[in-house]
Coordinates of C-alpha atoms in Angstrom, one line a residue:
Chain A
M1 CA -28.3 25.4 91.5
P2 CA -26.2 22.3 92.7
S3 CA -27.1 20.6 96.0
L4 CA -24.8 18.8 98.4
L5 CA -25.9 15.5 96.9
E6 CA -24.3 16.4 93.5
M7 CA -20.9 16.6 95.2
T8 CA -18.5 13.9 94.4
D9 CA -17.3 11.5 97.0
V10 CA -14.1 13.2 97.9
P11 CA -15.5 16.6 99.1
M12 CA -18.6 14.8 100.6
T13 CA -16.4 12.7 102.7
N14 CA -14.3 15.8 103.5
I15 CA -17.4 17.5 104.7
L16 CA -18.7 14.7 106.8
E17 CA -15.3 14.5 108.5
K18 CA -15.4 17.9 109.5
C19 CA -19.1 17.9 110.6
G20 CA -18.6 16.3 113.9
F21 CA -20.2 13.3 115.0
K22 CA -23.4 14.8 116.1
S23 CA -24.3 16.8 112.8
V24 CA -23.5 13.6 110.8
V25 CA -26.4 11.8 113.1
T26 CA -28.5 14.8 112.1
L27 CA -27.6 14.5 108.5
R28 CA -28.5 10.8 108.3
K29 CA -32.1 11.8 109.0
V30 CA -32.3 14.5 106.1
C31 CA -33.2 12.3 103.2
H32 CA -32.6 8.6 102.0
S33 CA -29.8 9.6 99.6
L34 CA -27.9 11.3 102.4
R35 CA -28.3 8.3 104.7
N36 CA -27.3 5.8 102.2
F37 CA -24.2 7.7 101.5
I38 CA -23.2 8.1 105.3
D39 CA -24.0 4.4 105.8
D40 CA -22.0 3.2 102.9
S41 CA -19.0 5.7 103.0
C42 CA -16.0 5.2 105.1
F43 CA -15.0 8.4 107.0
K44 CA -13.3 9.4 110.1
T45 CA -15.4 11.0 113.0
D46 CA -14.3 13.0 116.0
L47 CA -16.0 10.3 118.4
D48 CA -13.8 9.7 121.2
N49 CA -15.6 7.9 124.1
I50 CA -18.4 5.5 123.9
H51 CA -20.2 4.2 126.9
I52 CA -23.0 1.7 126.6
F53 CA -25.3 0.5 129.1
I54 CA -27.0 -2.6 128.3
I55 CA -30.5 -3.1 130.2
R56 CA -32.2 -6.2 128.9
T57 CA -32.8 -5.7 125.2
S58 CA -32.2 -1.8 125.0
F59 CA -29.2 0.3 125.2
S60 CA -28.4 3.5 126.6
I61 CA -25.4 5.4 125.3
I62 CA -23.3 8.2 126.2
C63 CA -21.0 9.6 123.3
H64 CA -18.2 12.1 123.8
S65 CA -16.2 13.9 121.2
P66 CA -13.3 16.0 122.2
K67 CA -15.6 18.9 122.0
L68 CA -18.1 16.8 124.3
F69 CA -21.5 16.5 122.8
L70 CA -24.1 14.4 124.0
T71 CA -26.3 12.3 121.6
N72 CA -29.6 13.7 122.3
G73 CA -28.8 17.0 124.0
N74 CA -30.1 15.5 127.3
G75 CA -26.9 13.7 128.2
F76 CA -27.5 10.3 126.7
G77 CA -29.4 8.2 124.0
K78 CA -31.9 5.9 125.8
N79 CA -33.8 3.0 124.7
W80 CA -31.8 2.3 121.7
T81 CA -32.3 -0.7 119.6
S82 CA -29.6 -2.9 118.4
S83 CA -29.7 -1.1 114.9
D84 CA -29.2 2.2 116.4
L85 CA -26.0 0.8 118.2
K86 CA -25.0 -0.8 114.8
I87 CA -24.8 2.6 113.1
I88 CA -22.9 4.3 116.1
L89 CA -20.4 1.7 116.2
K90 CA -19.9 1.4 112.4
M91 CA -19.2 5.0 112.3
A92 CA -16.8 4.5 115.1
Q93 CA -14.8 1.9 113.2
N94 CA -12.8 4.4 111.2
S95 CA -11.6 6.4 114.2
K96 CA -9.5 5.5 117.3
L97 CA -11.5 5.9 120.3
S98 CA -9.9 6.5 123.8
Y99 CA -12.4 5.0 125.8
F100 CA -15.0 2.3 125.2
S101 CA -17.0 0.9 128.1
V102 CA -20.0 -1.5 128.5
N103 CA -22.1 -1.8 131.4
T104 CA -24.6 -4.7 131.8
N105 CA -27.5 -5.0 134.1
P106 CA -28.5 -7.8 134.4
D107 CA -25.5 -9.8 133.2
N108 CA -27.3 -12.1 131.1
A109 CA -29.0 -9.2 129.1
E110 CA -29.9 -10.1 125.7
G111 CA -28.5 -6.8 124.3
L112 CA -24.9 -8.4 125.2
D113 CA -25.3 -11.1 122.6
D114 CA -26.5 -8.3 120.0
L115 CA -23.6 -6.3 120.9
E116 CA -21.1 -9.2 120.3
E117 CA -22.8 -9.8 117.1
I118 CA -22.4 -6.3 115.9
L119 CA -18.7 -6.1 117.0
K120 CA -18.2 -9.5 115.3
N121 CA -19.7 -8.2 112.0
Q122 CA -17.7 -4.8 111.9
T123 CA -15.5 -4.7 108.8
R124 CA -12.7 -3.5 110.8
P125 CA -12.2 -4.1 114.5
L126 CA -12.9 -1.2 116.8
Q127 CA -9.7 0.7 118.1
T128 CA -9.7 1.9 121.4
E129 CA -7.1 2.7 123.9
H130 CA -8.9 1.9 126.9
F131 CA -11.6 -0.8 127.4
E132 CA -13.8 -1.4 130.6
M133 CA -16.5 -3.8 131.3
E134 CA -18.6 -4.0 134.1
G135 CA -21.4 -6.2 135.2
S136 CA -23.9 -6.3 138.1
E137 CA -22.3 -9.8 139.0
I138 CA -19.4 -11.8 137.7
L139 CA -19.0 -11.8 134.1
K140 CA -18.8 -14.8 132.1
N141 CA -15.3 -15.2 130.5
G142 CA -14.7 -14.3 126.9
R143 CA -18.4 -13.1 126.4
L144 CA -16.9 -10.0 124.6
R145 CA -14.0 -9.8 122.5
S146 CA -12.1 -6.8 123.3
R147 CA -10.0 -6.0 120.1
Chain B
M1 CA -11.1 38.3 73.9
S2 CA -7.6 39.8 73.7
V3 CA -4.7 39.4 76.0
E4 CA -4.5 43.1 76.9
N5 CA -7.9 43.5 78.4
A6 CA -8.2 40.0 80.0
P7 CA -9.2 40.4 83.7
V8 CA -6.2 39.9 85.8
V9 CA -6.9 38.4 89.3
D10 CA -6.0 40.7 92.1
V11 CA -2.7 40.3 93.2
D12 CA -0.8 41.8 96.0
E13 CA 1.7 44.2 94.5
A14 CA 4.1 44.0 97.3
A15 CA 4.4 40.2 96.9
I16 CA 5.7 40.3 93.4
P17 CA 9.3 40.2 93.0
V18 CA 11.3 42.6 90.8
E19 CA 12.3 39.9 88.1
K20 CA 9.9 39.0 85.5
K21 CA 7.4 36.2 86.5
M22 CA 5.5 33.7 84.2
Y23 CA 1.9 34.1 84.1
Y24 CA -0.4 31.4 82.5
R25 CA -3.5 32.1 80.8
F26 CA -6.9 30.2 81.7
E27 CA -10.1 30.1 80.1
S28 CA -13.3 29.2 81.7
N29 CA -16.3 27.6 79.9
D30 CA -18.0 30.8 79.6
K31 CA -15.0 32.2 77.8
K32 CA -13.6 34.4 80.4
E33 CA -9.9 34.7 80.6
F34 CA -7.6 34.7 83.7
R35 CA -3.8 35.3 84.1
V36 CA -2.4 33.5 86.8
S37 CA 1.1 33.3 88.2
E38 CA 3.1 30.2 88.2
L39 CA 3.5 30.1 92.0
A40 CA -0.2 30.3 92.4
I41 CA -0.8 27.5 90.0
Q42 CA 1.2 25.2 92.2
Q43 CA -1.7 25.3 94.9
S44 CA -3.5 23.2 92.3
E45 CA -2.0 19.9 91.6
T46 CA -4.0 19.3 88.4
L47 CA -3.0 22.4 86.9
N48 CA 0.5 22.3 88.1
R49 CA 1.0 19.1 86.5
L50 CA -0.7 20.3 83.2
V51 CA 1.6 23.3 82.9
E52 CA 4.4 21.2 83.8
A53 CA 3.6 18.8 81.2
M54 CA 3.0 21.6 78.5
G55 CA 6.3 23.0 79.0
Y56 CA 5.3 26.6 78.0
T57 CA 8.1 29.4 77.7
S58 CA 6.8 32.9 78.5
E59 CA 6.5 33.5 74.6
D60 CA 4.4 30.4 74.4
V61 CA 2.0 31.6 76.9
E62 CA 1.3 34.8 75.1
N63 CA 1.0 33.4 71.8
K64 CA -0.9 30.1 72.2
P65 CA -4.6 30.0 73.0
A66 CA -5.4 30.1 76.7
I67 CA -5.7 27.0 78.4
A68 CA -9.3 25.9 78.6
I69 CA -10.9 24.5 81.7
E70 CA -14.2 23.3 80.4
N71 CA -16.2 22.4 83.2
I72 CA -15.8 25.5 85.6
D73 CA -17.5 28.8 84.8
G74 CA -15.9 32.1 85.1
K75 CA -17.4 33.1 88.4
T76 CA -16.3 30.1 90.1
L77 CA -12.8 30.1 88.6
K78 CA -12.4 33.9 89.5
L79 CA -12.7 32.9 93.0
V80 CA -10.5 29.9 92.8
F81 CA -7.7 31.9 91.3
Q82 CA -8.2 34.8 93.8
W83 CA -7.6 32.1 96.5
C84 CA -4.7 30.7 94.6
E85 CA -2.9 34.2 94.4
H86 CA -3.4 34.9 98.0
H87 CA -2.3 31.7 99.1
K88 CA 0.8 31.1 96.8
G89 CA 3.9 29.9 98.0
E90 CA 2.0 28.2 101.1
A91 CA 2.9 24.5 101.8
I92 CA 0.3 22.2 100.7
P93 CA -1.0 20.2 103.8
V94 CA -0.8 16.3 103.6
D95 CA -3.2 14.0 105.0
D96 CA -1.4 12.7 108.2
G97 CA -4.5 10.5 109.2
S98 CA -5.1 12.5 112.2
V99 CA -8.7 13.0 113.3
P100 CA -10.3 15.5 113.8
K101 CA -8.6 17.7 111.4
I102 CA -8.4 21.0 112.6
V103 CA -9.1 23.6 109.9
E104 CA -9.2 27.3 110.8
I105 CA -10.9 29.6 108.0
P106 CA -8.5 32.4 107.8
E107 CA -10.1 35.7 107.3
F108 CA -9.4 36.4 103.6
D109 CA -11.1 33.0 103.0
A110 CA -14.1 33.6 105.2
K111 CA -14.6 36.8 103.0
L112 CA -13.8 35.1 99.6
M113 CA -16.5 32.1 100.6
D114 CA -19.3 34.9 101.8
I115 CA -21.2 33.5 98.7
D116 CA -24.5 31.7 98.3
N117 CA -24.7 28.2 98.8
G118 CA -25.0 27.3 95.1
L119 CA -21.8 29.0 94.3
L120 CA -20.0 27.5 97.2
F121 CA -20.9 24.1 96.1
K122 CA -19.5 25.0 92.6
L123 CA -16.4 26.2 94.5
I124 CA -16.0 23.0 96.4
W125 CA -16.4 20.9 93.1
A126 CA -14.0 23.1 91.5
A127 CA -11.5 22.7 94.4
D128 CA -11.8 19.1 94.1
Y129 CA -11.5 19.0 90.2
L130 CA -8.5 20.9 90.4
N131 CA -7.2 19.3 93.6
I132 CA -6.3 22.3 95.7
V133 CA -6.0 20.5 99.0
Q134 CA -6.3 23.5 101.2
L135 CA -9.0 25.4 99.4
L136 CA -11.1 22.2 99.6
N137 CA -10.5 21.9 103.2
V138 CA -11.6 25.5 104.0
S139 CA -14.6 25.1 101.8
C140 CA -15.8 21.7 103.3
K141 CA -15.1 23.2 106.8
K142 CA -17.5 26.0 105.9
V143 CA -20.2 23.7 104.9
A144 CA -19.7 21.5 107.8
N145 CA -19.9 24.7 110.2
M146 CA -23.3 25.3 108.5
A147 CA -24.7 22.0 109.8
Q148 CA -23.9 22.7 113.4
G149 CA -26.9 22.6 115.6
K150 CA -29.5 22.4 113.1
T151 CA -32.5 20.0 112.8
P152 CA -32.8 17.8 109.8
A153 CA -35.6 19.9 108.3
Q154 CA -33.4 23.1 108.5
L155 CA -30.5 21.0 107.0
R156 CA -32.8 20.4 104.1
R157 CA -33.3 23.9 103.3
V158 CA -29.5 24.8 104.0
Y159 CA -28.3 22.1 101.7
L160 CA -30.9 22.4 99.1
L161 CA -32.0 18.7 99.5
P162 CA -35.2 17.2 99.0
S163 CA -37.0 15.5 101.7
D164 CA -38.0 11.7 101.1
E165 CA -41.6 12.5 100.2
E166 CA -40.3 15.0 97.5
D167 CA -37.6 12.5 96.4
E168 CA -40.3 9.9 96.1
A169 CA -42.4 12.1 94.3
A170 CA -39.8 13.3 91.9
K171 CA -38.9 9.6 91.2
R172 CA -42.4 8.6 90.4
A173 CA -42.9 11.7 88.1
A174 CA -39.7 10.5 86.4
Q175 CA -41.0 6.8 86.2
E176 CA -44.3 8.1 84.8
A177 CA -42.8 10.2 82.3
Q178 CA -40.9 7.3 81.1
D179 CA -43.9 5.0 81.1
P180 CA -47.1 6.8 81.0
R181 CA -48.8 3.3 81.0
A182 CA -47.7 2.7 84.7
R183 CA -50.0 5.7 85.9
E184 CA -53.1 4.1 84.1
V185 CA -52.1 0.7 85.5
E186 CA -51.9 2.3 89.0
E187 CA -55.2 4.3 88.7
E188 CA -57.0 1.0 87.6
F189 CA -55.6 -0.8 90.4
E190 CA -56.9 1.9 92.9
E191 CA -60.1 1.9 91.2
R192 CA -60.6 -1.7 91.6
K193 CA -59.5 -1.6 95.2
R194 CA -62.2 1.1 95.8
Q195 CA -64.9 -1.3 94.4
G196 CA -63.7 -4.0 96.9
G197 CA -62.3 -6.4 94.4
N198 CA -59.0 -7.7 94.7
S199 CA -59.1 -9.8 91.6
F200 CA -56.7 -7.5 89.6
F201 CA -53.8 -10.0 89.6

């Protein structure tokens, strides 16, 4: 009996695009082959809003799709590492966001450097209609390139 | 199988115009024959190009052997052609790059796809191979819907996927089958480790 993994790339990408972002995150956890496929392939997601809160070296994230879903079911993802964030932002690079916001506390949080690194290393610049950045004090100019 | 008793895909009688229409004959890899109308074939880009290139007249269709589709079985092909007949004449959607693509599954399609997962995956494979855009869209949508609100363990069952442990065990088994010496070496290594020596290498 054929399994999902025996599908060729076109239907697989088609399925992932229709899955919605939350299911894709779950699908990544199913097995290595699927995770590798998701990480390597280029597909659009229904991701619409990303709000990132940087607290020292960890990240809290709220994501919305037009259908409004929340990363861990309780409202947001907490204590993420920069590699978690990288996965989300990599997925987002194929779709156009309507809102992208970054909030830092304290302003010199190391996480900000990680975020800068991730955004620099994206194959494609992140597309967003609105970008907002908020710090607890005065932000240094040009820390984050809004693209 | 003779042409007379070839199974004819269900066709809505009222939809057939009075003039004589051309029906093409296709044969699946398990030698089941199907007669499909010209209009229905247009849903499949692959088949449409094929029949255009062949330029059959209505006599050719009857006299020449059925067009073989070698990598799709009869069960799957029947579903594909049923879908094509039901949706014949409908516009083929073009990818306008909008996301999320909103795909509604019509009632007919939902009933048609009320099948086990193995067959559904075969149907998707066939839709991709025959390049039937809308069938691919609805069938992928169905698979995507199956994933909603499930845990990784449930998804493994739904999509017939092995877990990482099973995957690795299978890989190891395959490797061992290829190289029986590998197992012996591993066992020897384990044995030496148990004895406390690390002088193996």
